[in-house]
Tab-separated table of C-alpha atoms in Angstrom:
chain	number	residue	atom	x	y	z
A	1	MET	CA	-12.689	-27.109	-5.514
A	2	THR	CA	-10.363	-26.588	-8.562
A	3	THR	CA	-6.691	-25.273	-8.229
A	4	GLY	CA	-7.790	-22.058	-9.793
A	5	ASP	CA	-10.693	-21.607	-7.491
A	6	THR	CA	-8.335	-22.333	-4.640
A	7	ARG	CA	-5.857	-19.749	-5.862
A	8	ALA	CA	-8.445	-17.143	-6.081
A	9	VAL	CA	-9.542	-17.923	-2.459
A	10	GLU	CA	-5.939	-17.446	-1.182
A	11	ALA	CA	-5.473	-14.091	-3.326
A	12	SER	CA	-8.734	-12.596	-1.718
A	13	GLU	CA	-7.622	-13.722	1.901
A	14	ASP	CA	-4.209	-12.014	1.110
A	15	LEU	CA	-5.639	-8.784	-0.024
A	16	LEU	CA	-7.795	-8.412	2.921
A	17	ARG	CA	-4.813	-8.283	5.204
A	18	PRO	CA	-4.410	-4.651	5.135
A	19	PHE	CA	-7.309	-4.396	7.402
A	20	GLU	CA	-5.535	-6.438	10.034
A	21	HIS	CA	-3.195	-3.242	10.772
A	22	PRO	CA	-5.462	-0.432	12.176
A	23	ALA	CA	-2.574	1.948	12.528
A	24	THR	CA	-2.116	1.598	8.673
A	25	LEU	CA	-5.786	1.990	8.071
A	26	LEU	CA	-6.136	5.079	10.114
A	27	MET	CA	-3.019	6.611	8.467
A	28	SER	CA	-4.943	6.105	5.151
A	29	VAL	CA	-8.166	7.734	6.137
A	30	LEU	CA	-6.549	10.768	7.887
A	31	GLY	CA	-4.170	11.151	4.900
A	32	GLU	CA	-7.164	11.334	2.513
A	33	TYR	CA	-9.762	13.562	4.410
A	34	TRP	CA	-7.467	15.366	6.932
A	35	TRP	CA	-4.420	16.088	4.683
A	36	GLU	CA	-2.035	18.581	6.132
A	37	ARG	CA	-4.481	19.930	8.783
A	38	PRO	CA	-2.804	21.114	11.778
A	39	GLU	CA	-6.111	21.011	13.847
A	40	PRO	CA	-5.965	17.815	16.099
A	41	LEU	CA	-9.082	15.572	16.151
A	42	PRO	CA	-10.794	14.220	19.168
A	43	SER	CA	-9.781	10.808	20.162
A	44	ALA	CA	-13.444	9.677	20.447
A	45	SER	CA	-13.827	10.773	16.855
A	46	LEU	CA	-10.833	8.529	15.648
A	47	VAL	CA	-12.257	5.565	17.588
A	48	GLU	CA	-15.572	6.051	16.013
A	49	LEU	CA	-13.767	6.085	12.529
A	50	LEU	CA	-12.055	2.881	13.415
A	51	ARG	CA	-15.287	1.336	14.431
A	52	LEU	CA	-16.513	1.713	11.239
A	53	PHE	CA	-14.046	-0.726	9.703
A	54	GLY	CA	-14.768	-3.314	12.618
A	55	VAL	CA	-11.967	-2.148	15.126
A	56	PRO	CA	-13.141	-2.756	18.791
A	57	GLU	CA	-12.951	0.510	20.796
A	58	ALA	CA	-10.350	-0.927	23.134
A	59	ALA	CA	-8.097	-1.935	20.151
A	60	ALA	CA	-8.695	1.527	18.582
A	61	ARG	CA	-7.503	3.337	21.650
A	62	ALA	CA	-4.394	0.972	22.014
A	63	THR	CA	-3.522	1.685	18.411
A	64	LEU	CA	-3.866	5.478	18.962
A	65	SER	CA	-1.513	5.137	22.021
A	66	ARG	CA	0.994	3.022	19.908
A	67	MET	CA	0.909	5.585	16.869
A	68	ALA	CA	1.652	8.415	19.471
A	69	ARG	CA	4.699	6.331	20.901
A	70	ARG	CA	5.971	5.831	17.411
A	71	GLY	CA	5.878	9.442	16.563
A	72	LEU	CA	3.091	9.182	13.975
A	73	LEU	CA	0.618	11.126	15.946
A	74	ASP	CA	0.994	14.298	18.198
A	75	VAL	CA	-1.079	14.277	21.382
A	76	GLU	CA	-2.815	17.167	22.984
A	77	ARG	CA	-4.815	17.058	26.186
A	78	ARG	CA	-7.709	19.431	26.954
A	79	GLY	CA	-8.850	18.706	30.388
A	80	ARG	CA	-10.140	15.221	30.569
A	81	ARG	CA	-10.302	15.108	26.662
A	82	THR	CA	-7.508	13.829	24.320
A	83	PHE	CA	-6.960	15.088	20.722
A	84	TYR	CA	-4.514	13.723	18.096
A	85	ALA	CA	-2.853	15.191	14.973
A	86	LEU	CA	-0.835	13.865	12.263
A	87	SER	CA	2.903	14.339	13.201
A	88	ALA	CA	5.576	15.616	10.659
A	89	ARG	CA	6.758	12.131	10.414
A	90	ALA	CA	3.427	10.738	9.439
A	91	ALA	CA	3.107	13.612	6.775
A	92	GLN	CA	6.293	12.537	5.164
A	93	VAL	CA	5.025	8.884	5.191
A	94	LEU	CA	1.987	9.870	3.545
A	95	ARG	CA	3.739	11.838	0.861
A	96	ASP	CA	5.961	8.791	-0.068
A	97	GLY	CA	3.048	6.352	0.138
A	98	ALA	CA	0.764	8.391	-2.087
A	99	VAL	CA	3.342	8.774	-4.755
A	100	ARG	CA	4.017	5.049	-4.651
A	101	ILE	CA	0.146	4.061	-4.487
A	102	PHE	CA	-1.199	6.393	-7.002
A	103	GLY	CA	1.653	6.454	-9.342
A	104	PHE	CA	1.574	2.663	-9.529
A	105	GLY	CA	0.774	1.518	-13.001
A	106	ALA	CA	0.282	4.783	-14.299
A	107	GLU	CA	2.643	4.242	-17.103
A	108	ASP	CA	5.095	1.780	-18.655
A	109	LEU	CA	8.423	2.599	-16.875
A	110	GLY	CA	10.535	1.196	-19.675
A	111	TRP	CA	13.337	-1.158	-19.448
A	112	ASP	CA	16.974	-1.143	-20.528
A	113	GLY	CA	17.136	-5.152	-20.475
A	114	ARG	CA	19.194	-5.087	-17.135
A	115	TRP	CA	18.453	-6.410	-13.857
A	116	SER	CA	19.283	-5.290	-10.349
A	117	LEU	CA	20.747	-7.858	-8.050
A	118	VAL	CA	21.623	-8.089	-4.442
A	119	ALA	CA	23.372	-10.861	-2.710
A	120	PHE	CA	23.792	-11.050	0.866
A	121	SER	CA	24.528	-13.240	3.994
A	122	VAL	CA	22.652	-12.946	6.998
A	123	PRO	CA	23.214	-15.598	9.991
A	124	GLU	CA	20.269	-18.024	10.196
A	125	GLU	CA	20.081	-17.461	13.856
A	126	ASN	CA	19.269	-13.732	13.148
A	127	ARG	CA	15.820	-14.654	12.031
A	128	ARG	CA	14.396	-11.156	12.876
A	129	LEU	CA	16.944	-9.330	10.873
A	130	ARG	CA	16.184	-11.743	7.847
A	131	ASP	CA	12.305	-11.225	8.034
A	132	VAL	CA	12.709	-7.356	8.212
A	133	LEU	CA	15.201	-7.368	5.302
A	134	ARG	CA	13.003	-9.420	3.095
A	135	ASP	CA	9.992	-7.157	3.822
A	136	ARG	CA	12.162	-4.179	3.033
A	137	LEU	CA	13.588	-5.572	-0.227
A	138	ARG	CA	9.856	-6.562	-1.417
A	139	TRP	CA	8.857	-3.030	-0.780
A	140	LEU	CA	11.476	-1.867	-3.167
A	141	GLY	CA	10.243	-4.354	-5.777
A	142	PHE	CA	12.843	-7.059	-5.350
A	143	ALA	CA	11.979	-10.813	-5.315
A	144	SER	CA	14.145	-13.788	-4.301
A	145	LEU	CA	15.646	-15.547	-7.117
A	146	TYR	CA	17.973	-18.036	-4.838
A	147	ASP	CA	18.534	-18.000	-1.184
A	148	GLY	CA	20.350	-14.609	-0.445
A	149	VAL	CA	20.014	-13.457	-4.157
A	150	TRP	CA	17.202	-11.002	-4.708
A	151	VAL	CA	16.405	-9.367	-8.171
A	152	THR	CA	14.332	-6.683	-9.805
A	153	PRO	CA	14.117	-5.314	-13.401
A	154	HIS	CA	14.142	-1.798	-12.024
A	155	ASP	CA	17.382	0.213	-11.030
A	156	ARG	CA	17.184	0.025	-7.295
A	157	VAL	CA	20.742	-0.837	-6.466
A	158	GLU	CA	21.560	2.303	-4.553
A	159	ALA	CA	18.149	2.043	-2.733
A	160	ALA	CA	18.921	-1.611	-1.700
A	161	LEU	CA	22.335	-0.593	-0.568
A	162	ARG	CA	20.992	1.929	1.721
A	163	THR	CA	18.435	-0.460	3.093
A	164	LEU	CA	21.001	-2.978	3.739
A	165	ALA	CA	23.290	-0.395	5.292
A	166	GLU	CA	20.480	0.885	7.685
A	167	LEU	CA	19.969	-2.675	8.902
A	168	GLY	CA	23.575	-3.306	9.461
A	169	VAL	CA	23.942	-6.284	7.148
A	170	PRO	CA	27.538	-7.050	6.982
A	171	THR	CA	28.069	-9.031	3.695
A	172	VAL	CA	26.594	-7.530	0.756
A	173	SER	CA	27.313	-7.327	-3.188
A	174	ALA	CA	25.079	-5.252	-5.637
A	175	PHE	CA	25.197	-4.593	-9.251
A	176	ARG	CA	23.231	-4.292	-12.507
A	177	ALA	CA	23.458	-6.969	-15.006
A	178	VAL	CA	22.233	-8.487	-18.292
A	179	HIS	CA	20.700	-12.034	-17.995
A	180	ARG	CA	22.162	-14.764	-19.854
A	181	THR	CA	21.360	-18.576	-19.883
A	182	LEU	CA	22.314	-21.800	-21.456
A	183	ALA	CA	20.955	-22.494	-24.828
A	184	ASP	CA	19.321	-25.708	-23.556
A	185	SER	CA	18.018	-24.306	-20.174
A	186	ALA	CA	14.501	-24.769	-19.357
A	187	ALA	CA	14.609	-22.701	-16.177
A	188	GLY	CA	13.457	-19.418	-17.534
A	189	GLY	CA	14.643	-16.004	-16.777
A	190	PRO	CA	14.845	-13.971	-13.275
A	191	GLU	CA	11.119	-13.313	-13.801
A	192	ARG	CA	10.306	-16.764	-12.356
A	193	ALA	CA	11.135	-15.107	-8.940
A	194	TRP	CA	7.603	-13.907	-8.995
A	195	ASP	CA	4.424	-16.122	-8.998
A	196	LEU	CA	2.624	-14.341	-11.855
A	197	GLN	CA	-0.041	-16.882	-11.964
A	198	SER	CA	-0.972	-16.046	-8.198
A	199	LEU	CA	-0.710	-12.469	-9.029
A	200	ARG	CA	-3.032	-12.440	-11.821
A	201	ALA	CA	-5.540	-14.275	-9.644
A	202	GLU	CA	-5.296	-11.288	-7.005
A	203	TYR	CA	-5.969	-8.872	-9.907
A	204	ASP	CA	-8.907	-10.861	-11.226
A	205	TRP	CA	-10.342	-11.079	-7.847
A	206	PHE	CA	-9.749	-7.262	-7.299
A	207	ILE	CA	-11.493	-6.507	-10.669
A	208	VAL	CA	-14.535	-8.411	-9.583
A	209	ARG	CA	-14.837	-6.536	-6.189
A	210	ALA	CA	-14.264	-3.105	-7.556
A	211	ARG	CA	-16.813	-3.640	-10.427
A	212	SER	CA	-19.157	-4.613	-7.601
A	213	ILE	CA	-18.461	-1.699	-5.531
A	214	LEU	CA	-18.771	0.817	-8.537
A	215	GLN	CA	-22.023	-0.661	-9.358
A	216	ARG	CA	-23.465	-0.060	-6.037
A	217	ALA	CA	-22.042	3.473	-5.903
A	218	ARG	CA	-23.592	4.414	-9.113
A	219	SER	CA	-26.931	2.887	-8.175
A	220	GLY	CA	-27.533	5.654	-5.569
A	221	VAL	CA	-28.265	3.360	-2.740
A	222	MET	CA	-25.033	3.280	-1.057
A	223	GLU	CA	-24.982	5.115	2.419
A	224	PRO	CA	-22.264	7.560	3.306
A	225	GLY	CA	-20.705	5.202	5.872
A	226	ASP	CA	-20.387	2.293	3.224
A	227	ALA	CA	-18.869	4.898	0.849
A	228	LEU	CA	-16.211	5.687	3.379
A	229	VAL	CA	-15.417	2.151	4.066
A	230	SER	CA	-15.602	0.987	0.339
A	231	ARG	CA	-13.323	3.778	-0.790
A	232	THR	CA	-10.669	2.961	1.755
A	233	PHE	CA	-11.020	-0.692	1.016
A	234	LEU	CA	-10.314	-0.026	-2.756
A	235	THR	CA	-7.299	2.235	-1.915
A	236	GLN	CA	-5.891	-0.302	0.596
A	237	LEU	CA	-6.512	-3.132	-1.844
A	238	TRP	CA	-4.803	-1.240	-4.555
A	239	SER	CA	-1.868	-0.258	-2.436
A	240	GLY	CA	-0.999	-3.995	-1.804
A	241	PHE	CA	-0.170	-4.434	-5.643
A	242	SER	CA	2.519	-1.825	-5.433
A	243	THR	CA	4.317	-4.132	-3.373
A	244	ARG	CA	3.390	-7.450	-4.845
A	245	ASP	CA	3.502	-6.430	-8.561
A	246	PRO	CA	7.100	-5.739	-9.684
A	247	GLN	CA	5.905	-3.875	-12.724
A	248	LEU	CA	7.751	-6.315	-14.907
A	249	PRO	CA	8.635	-4.904	-18.265
A	250	VAL	CA	5.983	-5.656	-20.990
A	251	GLU	CA	8.475	-7.943	-22.639
A	252	LEU	CA	8.277	-10.359	-19.620
A	253	LEU	CA	4.713	-10.267	-18.879
A	254	PRO	CA	2.024	-12.805	-20.048
A	255	ASP	CA	-0.587	-11.631	-22.698
A	256	ASP	CA	-3.690	-9.632	-21.536
A	257	TRP	CA	-2.006	-8.630	-18.164
A	258	PRO	CA	-4.796	-7.303	-16.110
A	259	ARG	CA	-3.121	-4.492	-14.197
A	260	LYS	CA	-4.423	-1.665	-16.622
A	261	ASP	CA	-8.161	-2.762	-16.245
A	262	ALA	CA	-7.705	-2.991	-12.311
A	263	ARG	CA	-5.963	0.551	-12.175
A	264	GLU	CA	-8.924	1.988	-14.362
A	265	LEU	CA	-11.588	0.500	-12.024
A	266	PHE	CA	-9.755	1.594	-9.007
A	267	ALA	CA	-9.531	5.228	-10.343
A	268	LEU	CA	-13.288	5.295	-11.153
A	269	GLY	CA	-14.373	3.961	-7.937
A	270	TYR	CA	-11.896	6.216	-6.032
A	271	GLU	CA	-13.525	9.296	-7.594
A	272	GLU	CA	-17.201	8.148	-7.534
A	273	LEU	CA	-17.084	7.435	-3.725
A	274	GLY	CA	-15.103	10.585	-2.902
A	275	PRO	CA	-18.090	12.960	-1.982
A	276	ARG	CA	-20.014	10.663	0.208
A	277	ALA	CA	-17.141	9.312	1.939
A	278	ALA	CA	-15.970	12.868	2.991
A	279	ALA	CA	-19.515	13.642	4.211
A	280	GLU	CA	-19.330	10.632	6.649
A	281	PHE	CA	-15.991	11.671	7.747
A	282	ALA	CA	-17.208	15.197	8.517
A	283	ARG	CA	-20.404	13.841	10.051
A	284	ILE	CA	-18.139	11.840	12.821
A	285	VAL	CA	-16.063	14.930	13.295
A	286	GLU	CA	-18.984	17.049	13.630
A	287	ASP	CA	-20.425	15.057	16.565
A	288	LEU	CA	-17.763	16.003	18.912
A	289	ALA	CA	-15.856	19.090	17.155
A	290	PRO	CA	-18.515	20.896	14.884
A	291	GLU	CA	-16.039	23.809	14.474
A	292	LEU	CA	-13.926	21.421	12.482
A	293	ALA	CA	-16.084	19.495	10.232
A	294	GLY	CA	-16.144	22.013	7.552
A	295	LEU	CA	-12.231	21.473	6.945
A	296	VAL	CA	-12.830	17.890	5.941
A	297	GLY	CA	-11.663	17.516	2.340
A	298	PHE	CA	-10.960	14.778	-0.211
A	299	GLN	CA	-9.001	14.123	-3.310
A	300	THR	CA	-11.103	13.426	-6.429
A	301	THR	CA	-8.467	11.551	-8.646
A	302	ALA	CA	-5.236	9.710	-8.370
A	303	GLU	CA	-3.801	12.180	-10.826
A	304	SER	CA	-4.900	15.090	-8.446
A	305	VAL	CA	-3.132	13.402	-5.555
A	306	LEU	CA	0.061	13.026	-7.517
A	307	GLY	CA	-0.029	16.711	-8.432
A	308	ILE	CA	-0.355	17.619	-4.750
A	309	TYR	CA	2.501	15.278	-3.650
A	310	GLY	CA	4.697	16.283	-6.456
A	311	GLY	CA	5.630	12.760	-7.393
A	312	LYS	CA	6.331	11.032	-10.442
A	313	PRO	CA	4.921	7.541	-11.199
A	314	GLY	CA	7.469	4.874	-10.041
A	315	ALA	CA	9.716	7.475	-8.288
A	316	ALA	CA	8.971	6.498	-4.515
A	317	GLU	CA	11.480	4.182	-2.623
A	318	ALA	CA	10.275	4.889	0.715
A	319	VAL	CA	10.454	2.149	3.237
A	320	SER	CA	6.841	1.485	4.839
A	321	PRO	CA	6.825	2.233	8.531
A	322	PHE	CA	4.872	-0.703	9.353
A	323	ALA	CA	7.165	-3.262	7.629
A	324	GLY	CA	8.370	-5.813	10.048
């Protein structure tokens, strides 16, 4: 196996990781087809939804309980039956997430030539805080340039300071700066903090999978259950790029950067699979709550989602509730 093949395999494994988190998966599905519906859904329907994605019943029920304890689901009991609805907190998480996911890559954010830098010191023994802090900074688009020094080409100083304050990091410096280097330096600029070669491999892998899904969808042979899984699969994979791709300015990117092609394929697949995916969601709901099946909806394009959430591309700075 060549180095390029190995990198592609590693990229594919990394892209599949969102499906290891059933809570994130269920939030995504409910946010797509049950957005801002106050009516609670039967727990058995949610368990069946997760089963489509390979989540065993026991794990699905444990996920529902954890999400309720964390305030993401509101619980209602009717006799021996349990129902769940998205909480107000979950609704806000979905709004922030939608702006970030569907706005990602929509347009060139522009660049003034300055970088945001954050320098901090966390004791080595406080490993838990270090891990959570790194996750939060990556979510904001930062990458580690040196140990304890993180950078991004975007104006995220205030967002980073808020995050550091929330986590109680005691020693912090943050500023915007223009990069300068020695005339004979071969180290490169701050963009070296990102492994763009591996990121390109991830995009290339995504493009191959997205094209395959789109071709199957357009062939007319894809079943509704497969459409629901495939559409969520595409959305989850695309959402991962919003944290791994720093959206470096075009001046810093290699030639023929694949993000635009990947976004176009994602948008095409997202729209093509919508009706059949919603039909499967409605079928699952109808089995236990037929009066609710007609309330199932879906978004048709990334642009319509942006309109509903009132967001602007690149505007979200929310911290994922699942980070760390």
